[in-house]
């Protein structure tokens, strides 16, 4: 996606999806833009391997958000505008895809408001990478015909969803950023009628060398995560497509 702003904008910003972590999964366009950048403003999920592909003399600015810490979104927006107005080619490097739980929409709104030209380079999102690396199809005509991506970092957000299609076996559920709220997810799934035996795969560090896959069920979700010390970044895939998952750890 490209957007031309007015001629007062001297620089340009590219929002680039870094993918799930494996540098080989960065797109060719993402690689080209990264190697042309004067400054790379990156989050904490952009892997070291991907960052190493940037131009050697490019300035690197870590704006990663962490629970209770990190750079605010307003400050990130201001950095993008500031460096572009200095005539620099800016890459905003984001783990996964900029427009899937990446707050890319907020950033392009800020760029539009400031008259800064930008483009968006999509990346492989965590759900796609996790399912592929764990050999779990997100959709399979023998099992499900839909997939839903949700963020699970807030119990109130989980309460807002209707999981009846998951319970009926019509849908695969991919839960991002949900490690801290697994007890709430388990309760919500079971309350919606999801069978306790519904397969769940917890995939930690998808596509990276340290990837782990924990195969469990809706009922045993919390116990399995605790037993294996599952930590972020991790994604939960819930649904019958995970029934043949055998690479548990």
Coordinates of N, CA and C in Angstrom, one line a residue:
X1 N 0.9 -1.2 0.0 CA 0.0 0.0 0.0 C 0.9 1.2 0.0
X2 N 0.6 2.2 -0.8 CA 1.4 3.4 -0.9 C 0.5 4.6 -0.7
X3 N 1.0 5.7 -0.1 CA 0.3 6.9 0.1 C 1.2 8.1 -0.2
X4 N 0.8 8.9 -1.1 CA 1.6 10.1 -1.4 C 1.1 11.3 -0.6
X5 N 1.9 11.9 0.2 CA 1.5 13.1 0.9 C 2.0 14.3 0.1
X6 N 1.7 15.5 0.7 CA 2.1 16.7 0.0 C 3.6 16.9 -0.1
X7 N 4.0 17.8 -0.9 CA 5.5 17.9 -1.2 C 6.3 18.5 0.0
X8 N 5.6 18.9 1.1 CA 6.4 19.4 2.2 C 7.0 18.3 3.0
X9 N 6.6 17.1 2.8 CA 7.3 15.9 3.5 C 8.5 15.6 2.8
X10 N 9.7 15.8 3.4 CA 11.0 15.5 2.7 C 11.4 14.1 2.8
X11 N 11.0 13.4 3.9 CA 11.4 12.0 4.0 C 10.3 11.0 3.7
X12 N 10.5 9.8 4.0 CA 9.5 8.8 3.7 C 9.5 7.7 4.8
X13 N 8.4 7.2 5.2 CA 8.3 6.1 6.2 C 7.8 4.8 5.6
X14 N 8.4 3.7 5.8 CA 7.9 2.4 5.4 C 7.6 1.6 6.7
X15 N 6.4 1.2 6.8 CA 6.0 0.3 7.9 C 6.2 -1.1 7.3
X16 N 7.2 -1.8 7.9 CA 7.6 -3.1 7.4 C 7.3 -4.2 8.4
X17 N 6.6 -5.3 8.0 CA 6.4 -6.4 8.8 C 7.7 -7.3 8.8
X18 N 8.2 -7.5 10.0 CA 9.5 -8.3 10.1 C 9.2 -9.8 10.1
X19 N 7.9 -10.2 10.1 CA 7.6 -11.6 10.2 C 7.8 -12.1 11.6
X20 N 7.8 -13.4 11.8 CA 7.7 -14.0 13.1 C 9.1 -14.2 13.8
X21 N 10.2 -13.9 13.1 CA 11.5 -14.0 13.7 C 12.6 -14.6 12.8
X22 N 12.2 -15.7 12.1 CA 13.2 -16.3 11.2 C 13.5 -15.3 10.1
X23 N 14.7 -14.8 9.9 CA 15.1 -13.9 8.9 C 14.7 -14.3 7.5
X24 N 14.6 -15.6 7.2 CA 14.3 -16.1 5.9 C 12.8 -15.9 5.6
X25 N 12.0 -15.5 6.6 CA 10.6 -15.3 6.3 C 10.3 -13.8 6.1
X26 N 11.3 -12.9 6.1 CA 11.1 -11.6 5.7 C 10.9 -11.5 4.2
X27 N 10.0 -10.7 3.8 CA 9.7 -10.6 2.3 C 10.9 -10.0 1.6
X28 N 11.0 -10.2 0.3 CA 12.0 -9.6 -0.5 C 11.9 -8.1 -0.5
X29 N 10.6 -7.6 -0.6 CA 10.5 -6.1 -0.5 C 10.9 -5.6 0.8
X30 N 10.5 -6.3 1.9 CA 10.9 -5.9 3.2 C 12.4 -5.8 3.3
X31 N 13.1 -6.8 2.8 CA 14.6 -6.7 2.8 C 15.1 -5.5 2.0
X32 N 14.6 -5.3 0.8 CA 15.1 -4.2 0.1 C 14.9 -2.8 0.8
X33 N 13.7 -2.6 1.3 CA 13.4 -1.4 2.0 C 14.3 -1.2 3.3
X34 N 14.5 -2.3 4.0 CA 15.4 -2.3 5.2 C 16.8 -1.9 4.8
X35 N 17.3 -2.4 3.7 CA 18.7 -2.1 3.3 C 18.8 -0.7 2.8
X36 N 17.7 -0.1 2.5 CA 17.8 1.3 2.0 C 17.6 2.4 3.1
X37 N 17.2 1.9 4.3 CA 16.8 2.8 5.4 C 17.9 3.5 6.0
X38 N 17.7 4.8 6.3 CA 18.7 5.6 7.1 C 18.5 5.3 8.6
X39 N 17.2 5.1 9.0 CA 17.0 4.8 10.4 C 15.9 3.7 10.5
X40 N 16.1 2.8 11.5 CA 15.2 1.7 11.7 C 14.6 1.8 13.1
X41 N 13.4 2.0 13.2 CA 12.7 2.2 14.5 C 11.9 0.9 14.7
X42 N 12.4 0.1 15.6 CA 11.9 -1.3 15.7 C 11.3 -1.6 17.1
X43 N 10.4 -2.7 17.1 CA 9.8 -3.1 18.3 C 10.6 -4.3 18.8
X44 N 10.3 -4.8 20.0 CA 11.0 -5.9 20.6 C 10.9 -7.3 20.0
X45 N 9.8 -7.4 19.1 CA 9.6 -8.7 18.5 C 10.3 -8.8 17.1
X46 N 11.0 -7.7 16.7 CA 11.8 -7.8 15.5 C 13.1 -8.5 15.9
X47 N 13.3 -9.6 15.3 CA 14.5 -10.5 15.8 C 15.8 -9.8 15.4
X48 N 16.8 -10.3 16.2 CA 18.2 -9.8 15.9 C 18.6 -10.2 14.5
X49 N 18.2 -11.4 14.1 CA 18.6 -11.8 12.7 C 18.0 -10.9 11.6
X50 N 16.8 -10.4 11.8 CA 16.2 -9.5 10.8 C 16.9 -8.1 10.9
X51 N 17.2 -7.6 12.1 CA 17.8 -6.4 12.3 C 19.2 -6.4 11.7
X52 N 19.9 -7.5 11.7 CA 21.2 -7.6 11.1 C 21.2 -7.4 9.5
X53 N 20.0 -7.5 8.9 CA 19.9 -7.3 7.5 C 19.8 -5.8 7.1
X54 N 19.7 -5.0 8.1 CA 19.6 -3.5 7.8 C 21.0 -3.0 7.3
X55 N 21.0 -1.9 6.7 CA 22.3 -1.2 6.3 C 23.1 -1.1 7.5
X56 N 24.4 -1.3 7.4 CA 25.3 -1.3 8.5 C 25.4 0.1 9.2
X57 N 25.2 1.1 8.4 CA 25.3 2.5 9.0 C 24.0 3.1 9.4
X58 N 22.9 2.3 9.3 CA 21.6 2.8 9.6 C 21.5 2.9 11.1
X59 N 20.8 4.0 11.6 CA 20.6 4.2 13.0 C 19.5 3.3 13.4
X60 N 19.6 2.6 14.6 CA 18.6 1.7 15.1 C 18.1 2.2 16.4
X61 N 16.8 2.3 16.5 CA 16.1 2.9 17.7 C 15.1 1.8 18.2
X62 N 15.3 1.3 19.4 CA 14.5 0.3 20.0 C 13.3 1.0 20.7
X63 N 12.1 0.8 20.2 CA 10.9 1.4 20.9 C 10.0 0.3 21.4
X64 N 10.5 -0.8 21.7 CA 9.7 -2.0 22.1 C 8.9 -1.7 23.4
X65 N 7.7 -2.1 23.3 CA 6.8 -2.0 24.5 C 6.9 -3.2 25.3
X66 N 6.9 -3.0 26.6 CA 6.9 -4.1 27.6 C 5.9 -3.8 28.7
X67 N 5.4 -4.8 29.4 CA 4.4 -4.5 30.4 C 4.9 -3.5 31.4
X68 N 4.2 -2.4 31.5 CA 4.5 -1.3 32.4 C 5.7 -0.5 32.0
X69 N 6.3 -0.7 30.8 CA 7.5 0.1 30.4 C 7.5 0.2 28.9
X70 N 8.6 0.8 28.4 CA 8.7 1.0 27.0 C 8.3 2.3 26.5
X71 N 8.4 2.5 25.2 CA 8.1 3.8 24.6 C 6.6 3.9 24.3
X72 N 6.0 5.0 24.6 CA 4.5 5.2 24.4 C 4.3 5.3 22.9
X73 N 3.0 5.0 22.5 CA 2.7 5.1 21.1 C 2.8 6.5 20.6
X74 N 2.4 7.5 21.4 CA 2.5 8.9 21.0 C 4.0 9.2 20.7
X75 N 4.9 8.7 21.5 CA 6.3 9.0 21.3 C 6.9 8.3 20.1
X76 N 6.4 7.1 19.8 CA 6.8 6.4 18.5 C 6.3 7.2 17.3
X77 N 5.1 7.7 17.4 CA 4.5 8.5 16.3 C 5.4 9.7 16.0
X78 N 5.7 10.3 17.1 CA 6.5 11.6 17.0 C 7.9 11.3 16.4
X79 N 8.5 10.2 16.8 CA 9.8 9.8 16.2 C 9.7 9.6 14.7
X80 N 8.7 8.9 14.3 CA 8.5 8.7 12.8 C 8.4 10.0 12.1
X81 N 7.6 10.9 12.6 CA 7.4 12.2 12.0 C 8.7 13.0 12.0
X82 N 9.4 13.0 13.1 CA 10.6 13.8 13.3 C 11.7 13.4 12.3
X83 N 11.9 12.0 12.2 CA 13.0 11.6 11.3 C 12.6 11.8 9.8
X84 N 11.4 11.6 9.5 CA 11.0 11.8 8.1 C 11.1 13.3 7.7
X85 N 10.8 14.2 8.6 CA 10.9 15.6 8.4 C 12.4 16.1 8.2
X86 N 13.3 15.2 8.7 CA 14.7 15.5 8.5 C 15.2 14.9 7.2
X87 N 14.3 14.4 6.4 CA 14.6 14.0 5.0 C 15.2 12.5 5.0
X88 N 14.9 11.8 6.1 CA 15.5 10.4 6.2 C 14.5 9.4 5.6
X89 N 15.0 8.3 5.2 CA 14.2 7.1 4.8 C 14.1 6.3 6.1
X90 N 12.9 6.2 6.6 CA 12.6 5.6 7.9 C 11.9 4.2 7.7
X91 N 12.4 3.2 8.3 CA 11.7 1.9 8.4 C 11.1 1.8 9.8
X92 N 9.8 1.6 9.9 CA 9.2 1.2 11.2 C 9.1 -0.3 11.1
X93 N 10.0 -1.0 11.8 CA 10.0 -2.5 11.7 C 9.2 -3.1 12.8
X94 N 8.2 -3.9 12.5 CA 7.3 -4.4 13.4 C 7.3 -5.9 13.3
X95 N 7.3 -6.6 14.4 CA 7.2 -8.1 14.4 C 5.9 -8.5 13.7
X96 N 5.9 -9.6 13.0 CA 4.7 -10.1 12.3 C 4.3 -9.1 11.2
X97 N 3.1 -8.7 11.2 CA 2.5 -7.8 10.2 C 2.1 -6.5 10.8
X98 N 2.3 -5.4 10.2 CA 2.0 -4.1 10.8 C 0.6 -3.8 11.1
X99 N -0.3 -4.5 10.4 CA -1.7 -4.3 10.6 C -2.5 -5.4 11.3
X100 N -1.8 -6.3 11.9 CA -2.4 -7.3 12.7 C -1.9 -7.2 14.2
X101 N -2.6 -6.5 15.0 CA -2.2 -6.2 16.4 C -0.9 -5.5 16.5
X102 N -0.5 -4.7 15.4 CA 0.7 -4.0 15.4 C 0.6 -2.5 15.5
X103 N -0.6 -2.0 15.7 CA -0.9 -0.6 15.8 C -0.4 0.2 14.6
X104 N -0.3 -0.5 13.5 CA 0.1 0.2 12.3 C -0.9 1.3 11.8
X105 N -2.2 1.0 12.1 CA -3.2 2.0 11.7 C -3.1 3.3 12.4
X106 N -2.7 3.2 13.7 CA -2.5 4.5 14.5 C -1.3 5.2 13.9
X107 N -0.3 4.5 13.5 CA 0.9 5.2 13.0 C 0.7 5.8 11.6
X108 N -0.1 5.2 10.7 CA -0.3 5.8 9.5 C -1.3 7.0 9.6
X109 N -2.1 7.0 10.6 CA -3.0 8.2 10.9 C -2.1 9.3 11.3
X110 N -1.1 9.1 12.1 CA -0.2 10.2 12.6 C 0.6 10.7 11.4
X111 N 1.0 9.8 10.5 CA 1.8 10.2 9.3 C 1.0 11.0 8.4
X112 N -0.3 10.6 8.2 CA -1.2 11.4 7.3 C -1.4 12.8 7.9
X113 N -1.6 12.8 9.2 CA -1.9 14.1 9.8 C -0.7 15.1 9.7
X114 N 0.5 14.5 9.7 CA 1.7 15.3 9.6 C 2.1 15.5 8.1
X115 N 1.4 15.0 7.1 CA 1.8 15.1 5.7 C 3.0 14.4 5.3
X116 N 3.3 13.2 6.0 CA 4.4 12.4 5.7 C 4.0 11.3 4.7
X117 N 4.8 11.1 3.6 CA 4.5 10.0 2.7 C 4.9 8.7 3.4
X118 N 4.2 7.6 3.1 CA 4.5 6.3 3.7 C 4.1 5.2 2.7
X119 N 4.6 4.0 3.0 CA 4.1 2.8 2.4 C 4.1 1.7 3.4
X120 N 3.4 0.6 3.1 CA 3.3 -0.5 4.0 C 3.7 -1.8 3.4
X121 N 4.6 -2.5 4.0 CA 5.1 -3.8 3.5 C 4.6 -4.9 4.4
X122 N 3.7 -5.7 4.0 CA 3.2 -6.7 4.9 C 4.2 -7.7 5.3
X123 N 3.9 -8.4 6.4 CA 4.8 -9.4 6.9 C 4.0 -10.7 7.3
X124 N 4.6 -11.8 7.5 CA 4.0 -13.0 7.9 C 3.6 -12.9 9.4
X125 N 2.3 -13.0 9.7 CA 1.9 -12.8 11.0 C 2.0 -14.1 11.8
X126 N 2.0 -13.9 13.2 CA 2.3 -15.0 14.1 C 1.5 -16.3 13.9
X127 N 0.2 -16.0 13.7 CA -0.7 -17.2 13.5 C -0.4 -18.0 12.3
X128 N 0.0 -17.4 11.2 CA 0.4 -18.1 10.0 C 1.7 -18.9 10.2
X129 N 2.6 -18.2 10.8 CA 3.9 -18.8 11.1 C 3.8 -19.9 12.1
X130 N 3.1 -19.7 13.1 CA 2.9 -20.8 14.2 C 2.2 -22.0 13.6
X131 N 1.2 -21.8 12.8 CA 0.5 -23.0 12.3 C 1.4 -23.7 11.3
X132 N 2.1 -23.0 10.5 CA 2.9 -23.7 9.5 C 4.1 -24.4 10.2
X133 N 4.7 -23.8 11.1 CA 5.9 -24.4 11.8 C 5.5 -25.6 12.7
X134 N 4.2 -25.6 13.1 CA 3.7 -26.7 13.9 C 2.9 -27.7 13.1
X135 N 2.9 -27.5 11.8 CA 2.1 -28.4 10.8 C 0.7 -28.5 11.2
X136 N 0.1 -27.3 11.6 CA -1.3 -27.3 11.9 C -2.0 -26.3 10.9
X137 N -2.9 -26.8 10.0 CA -3.5 -25.9 9.0 C -4.6 -25.1 9.8
X138 N -4.5 -23.8 9.5 CA -5.5 -22.9 10.2 C -6.9 -23.2 9.7
X139 N -7.0 -23.6 8.4 CA -8.3 -24.1 7.8 C -8.1 -25.4 7.1
X140 N -9.1 -26.2 7.2 CA -9.0 -27.6 6.5 C -10.4 -28.0 6.2
X141 N -10.8 -28.2 5.0 CA -12.2 -28.4 4.6 C -12.7 -29.6 5.3
X142 N -11.9 -30.5 5.8 CA -12.4 -31.7 6.5 C -12.8 -31.4 8.0
X143 N -12.3 -30.2 8.4 CA -12.6 -29.8 9.8 C -13.2 -28.5 10.0
X144 N -12.6 -27.4 9.6 CA -13.1 -26.0 9.8 C -12.9 -25.2 8.5
X145 N -13.8 -24.2 8.4 CA -13.8 -23.3 7.2 C -13.5 -21.9 7.5
X146 N -13.1 -21.6 8.8 CA -12.9 -20.2 9.1 C -11.8 -20.2 10.2
X147 N -11.2 -19.0 10.3 CA -10.2 -18.8 11.4 C -10.4 -17.4 11.9
X148 N -10.3 -17.3 13.2 CA -10.4 -16.0 13.9 C -9.2 -15.6 14.6
X149 N -8.7 -14.4 14.4 CA -7.5 -13.9 15.2 C -8.0 -12.9 16.2
X150 N -7.6 -13.2 17.5 CA -8.0 -12.3 18.6 C -6.8 -12.0 19.4
X151 N -6.8 -10.9 20.2 CA -5.8 -10.6 21.1 C -6.3 -11.1 22.5
X152 N -5.5 -11.8 23.3 CA -5.9 -12.3 24.5 C -5.3 -11.7 25.7
X153 N -4.8 -10.5 25.6 CA -4.0 -9.9 26.7 C -4.9 -9.2 27.8
X154 N -6.2 -9.3 27.6 CA -7.1 -8.7 28.5 C -8.3 -9.5 28.7
X155 N -8.6 -9.9 30.0 CA -9.8 -10.7 30.3 C -11.1 -10.1 29.8
X156 N -11.2 -8.8 29.9 CA -12.4 -8.1 29.5 C -12.6 -8.3 28.0
X157 N -11.5 -8.2 27.2 CA -11.6 -8.4 25.8 C -12.1 -9.8 25.5
X158 N -11.6 -10.8 26.2 CA -12.0 -12.2 26.0 C -13.5 -12.4 26.2
X159 N -14.0 -11.7 27.2 CA -15.4 -11.8 27.6 C -16.3 -11.2 26.5
X160 N -15.7 -10.4 25.6 CA -16.6 -9.7 24.6 C -16.8 -10.7 23.4
X161 N -16.1 -11.8 23.4 CA -16.2 -12.7 22.2 C -17.2 -13.8 22.4
X162 N -17.8 -14.2 21.3 CA -18.7 -15.4 21.3 C -17.9 -16.5 20.7
X163 N -17.7 -17.6 21.5 CA -16.9 -18.7 21.0 C -17.7 -19.9 20.5
X164 N -19.0 -19.6 20.2 CA -19.9 -20.7 19.8 C -19.4 -21.4 18.5
X165 N -18.8 -20.7 17.6 CA -18.3 -21.4 16.4 C -17.1 -22.3 16.6
X166 N -16.3 -21.9 17.6 CA -15.2 -22.8 18.1 C -15.8 -24.0 18.7
X167 N -16.8 -23.8 19.6 CA -17.4 -24.9 20.3 C -18.1 -25.9 19.3
X168 N -18.6 -25.4 18.2 CA -19.3 -26.2 17.2 C -18.3 -26.8 16.2
X169 N -17.1 -26.5 16.3 CA -16.1 -27.1 15.5 C -16.0 -26.5 14.1
X170 N -16.5 -25.3 14.0 CA -16.6 -24.6 12.6 C -15.4 -23.7 12.4
X171 N -14.6 -23.4 13.5 CA -13.7 -22.3 13.4 C -12.4 -22.7 14.2
X172 N -11.3 -22.2 13.7 CA -10.0 -22.2 14.4 C -9.8 -20.9 15.1
X173 N -9.4 -20.9 16.3 CA -9.2 -19.7 17.1 C -7.6 -19.5 17.3
X174 N -7.1 -18.4 16.9 CA -5.7 -18.1 17.1 C -5.6 -16.9 18.1
X175 N -5.1 -17.1 19.3 CA -5.0 -16.2 20.3 C -3.6 -15.6 20.5
X176 N -3.5 -14.3 20.2 CA -2.2 -13.6 20.3 C -2.1 -13.1 21.7
X177 N -0.8 -12.9 22.2 CA -0.5 -12.2 23.4 C -1.4 -12.7 24.6
X178 N -1.6 -14.0 24.7 CA -2.6 -14.4 25.7 C -2.0 -15.2 26.9
X179 N -0.7 -15.3 27.0 CA -0.1 -16.2 28.0 C -0.5 -15.8 29.4
X180 N -0.6 -14.5 29.7 CA -1.0 -14.1 31.0 C -2.5 -14.3 31.3
X181 N -3.3 -14.5 30.3 CA -4.7 -14.6 30.5 C -5.2 -16.0 30.1
X182 N -4.3 -17.0 30.2 CA -4.8 -18.4 29.8 C -5.9 -18.9 30.8
X183 N -5.8 -18.6 32.1 CA -6.9 -19.0 32.9 C -8.3 -18.4 32.4
X184 N -8.3 -17.2 32.1 CA -9.5 -16.5 31.6 C -9.9 -17.1 30.3
X185 N -9.0 -17.4 29.4 CA -9.3 -18.0 28.1 C -9.9 -19.4 28.3
X186 N -9.3 -20.2 29.2 CA -9.9 -21.5 29.5 C -11.3 -21.4 30.0
X187 N -11.5 -20.6 30.9 CA -12.9 -20.4 31.5 C -13.9 -20.0 30.5
X188 N -13.4 -19.1 29.6 CA -14.4 -18.5 28.6 C -14.7 -19.6 27.5
X189 N -13.7 -20.4 27.2 CA -13.9 -21.4 26.2 C -14.9 -22.5 26.7
X190 N -14.7 -22.9 27.9 CA -15.5 -24.0 28.5 C -16.9 -23.4 28.8
X191 N -17.0 -22.2 29.2 CA -18.3 -21.6 29.4 C -19.1 -21.5 28.1
X192 N -18.4 -21.4 27.0 CA -19.1 -21.2 25.7 C -19.5 -22.6 25.1
X193 N -19.2 -23.6 25.8 CA -19.6 -25.0 25.3 C -18.5 -25.7 24.6
X194 N -17.3 -25.2 24.6 CA -16.1 -25.9 24.0 C -15.9 -27.2 24.8
X195 N -15.8 -28.3 24.1 CA -15.6 -29.5 24.8 C -14.2 -29.5 25.5
X196 N -14.2 -30.1 26.7 CA -12.9 -30.1 27.4 C -11.7 -30.7 26.7
X197 N -12.1 -31.7 25.8 CA -11.1 -32.4 25.0 C -10.7 -31.6 23.7
X198 N -11.2 -30.4 23.5 CA -10.8 -29.7 22.3 C -9.3 -29.5 22.2
X199 N -8.7 -29.9 21.1 CA -7.2 -29.7 21.0 C -6.8 -28.3 21.0
X200 N -5.7 -28.0 21.7 CA -5.0 -26.7 21.7 C -3.5 -26.9 21.5
X201 N -2.9 -26.1 20.7 CA -1.5 -26.1 20.6 C -1.0 -24.7 21.1
X202 N 0.0 -24.7 22.0 CA 0.7 -23.5 22.5 C 2.0 -23.5 21.8
X203 N 2.2 -22.5 21.0 CA 3.4 -22.4 20.1 C 4.2 -21.2 20.6
X204 N 5.4 -21.4 21.1 CA 6.3 -20.4 21.7 C 7.4 -20.1 20.7
X205 N 7.7 -18.8 20.5 CA 8.8 -18.4 19.6 C 8.7 -19.1 18.2
X206 N 7.5 -19.0 17.6 CA 7.2 -19.6 16.3 C 8.3 -19.2 15.3
X207 N 8.8 -20.2 14.5 CA 9.7 -20.1 13.4 C 11.2 -19.9 13.9
X208 N 11.4 -19.6 15.1 CA 12.8 -19.4 15.6 C 13.4 -20.7 16.0
X209 N 14.7 -20.6 16.2 CA 15.5 -21.8 16.6 C 15.0 -22.4 17.9
X210 N 14.5 -21.5 18.8 CA 14.1 -21.9 20.1 C 12.6 -22.2 20.2
X211 N 12.0 -22.4 19.1 CA 10.5 -22.7 19.0 C 10.2 -24.0 19.9
X212 N 9.1 -23.9 20.6 CA 8.5 -25.0 21.3 C 7.0 -25.2 21.0
X213 N 6.6 -26.4 20.9 CA 5.1 -26.6 20.7 C 4.6 -27.5 21.9
X214 N 3.6 -27.0 22.6 CA 3.0 -27.8 23.6 C 1.6 -28.2 23.2
X215 N 1.3 -29.5 23.1 CA 0.0 -30.0 22.7 C -0.8 -30.3 23.9
X216 N -2.0 -29.7 24.0 CA -2.8 -29.9 25.1 C -4.3 -29.9 24.7
X217 N -5.2 -29.7 25.7 CA -6.6 -29.6 25.4 C -7.1 -28.3 26.1
X218 N -8.4 -28.0 25.8 CA -9.0 -26.8 26.4 C -9.0 -26.9 28.0
X219 N -9.3 -28.1 28.4 CA -9.4 -28.3 29.9 C -8.1 -28.2 30.6
X220 N -7.0 -28.7 29.9 CA -5.7 -28.8 30.5 C -4.8 -27.6 30.1
X221 N -5.4 -26.6 29.5 CA -4.6 -25.5 28.9 C -3.7 -24.9 29.9
X222 N -4.2 -24.5 31.1 CA -3.4 -23.7 32.1 C -2.4 -24.7 32.7
X223 N -2.8 -25.9 33.0 CA -1.9 -26.8 33.6 C -0.7 -27.1 32.7
X224 N -0.9 -27.3 31.4 CA 0.1 -27.6 30.5 C 1.1 -26.4 30.3
X225 N 0.5 -25.2 30.3 CA 1.3 -24.0 30.2 C 2.2 -23.8 31.4
X226 N 1.7 -24.1 32.6 CA 2.4 -23.9 33.8 C 3.5 -25.0 33.9
X227 N 3.2 -26.2 33.5 CA 4.1 -27.3 33.6 C 5.3 -27.1 32.7
X228 N 5.1 -26.5 31.5 CA 6.1 -26.3 30.5 C 6.7 -24.9 30.5
X229 N 6.2 -24.1 31.5 CA 6.7 -22.7 31.6 C 6.6 -21.9 30.3
X230 N 5.5 -22.0 29.7 CA 5.3 -21.3 28.4 C 5.4 -19.8 28.7
X231 N 6.1 -19.1 27.9 CA 6.3 -17.6 28.0 C 6.1 -16.9 26.7
X232 N 5.9 -15.6 26.8 CA 5.8 -14.8 25.6 C 7.1 -14.7 24.8
X233 N 7.1 -14.6 23.5 CA 5.9 -14.6 22.6 C 5.4 -16.0 22.3
X234 N 4.1 -16.2 22.5 CA 3.5 -17.5 22.3 C 2.1 -17.2 21.7
X235 N 1.6 -18.2 21.0 CA 0.3 -18.1 20.4 C -0.4 -19.4 20.7
X236 N -1.7 -19.3 21.0 CA -2.5 -20.5 21.2 C -3.4 -20.7 20.0
X237 N -3.4 -21.9 19.5 CA -4.3 -22.3 18.4 C -5.3 -23.3 18.9
X238 N -6.6 -23.0 18.9 CA -7.6 -23.8 19.5 C -8.5 -24.3 18.3
X239 N -8.8 -25.6 18.3 CA -9.7 -26.1 17.3 C -9.3 -27.5 16.8
X240 N -10.2 -28.1 16.1 CA -10.0 -29.5 15.7 C -8.9 -29.7 14.8
X241 N -8.4 -28.7 14.1 CA -7.3 -28.8 13.2 C -6.0 -29.2 13.9
X242 N -6.0 -29.0 15.2 CA -4.8 -29.3 16.0 C -4.8 -30.8 16.6
X243 N -5.8 -31.5 16.1 CA -6.0 -32.9 16.7 C -4.9 -33.8 16.4
X244 N -4.2 -33.6 15.3 CA -3.1 -34.5 15.0 C -1.7 -33.9 15.4
X245 N -1.8 -32.9 16.2 CA -0.5 -32.3 16.7 C 0.2 -33.3 17.6
X246 N 1.4 -33.7 17.3 CA 2.0 -34.7 18.1 C 3.4 -34.3 18.6
X247 N 3.8 -33.1 18.2 CA 5.2 -32.6 18.6 C 5.1 -31.9 19.9
X248 N 4.5 -32.4 20.9 CA 4.4 -31.8 22.2 C 5.8 -31.8 22.9
X249 N 6.0 -30.8 23.8 CA 7.3 -30.7 24.4 C 7.1 -30.8 25.9

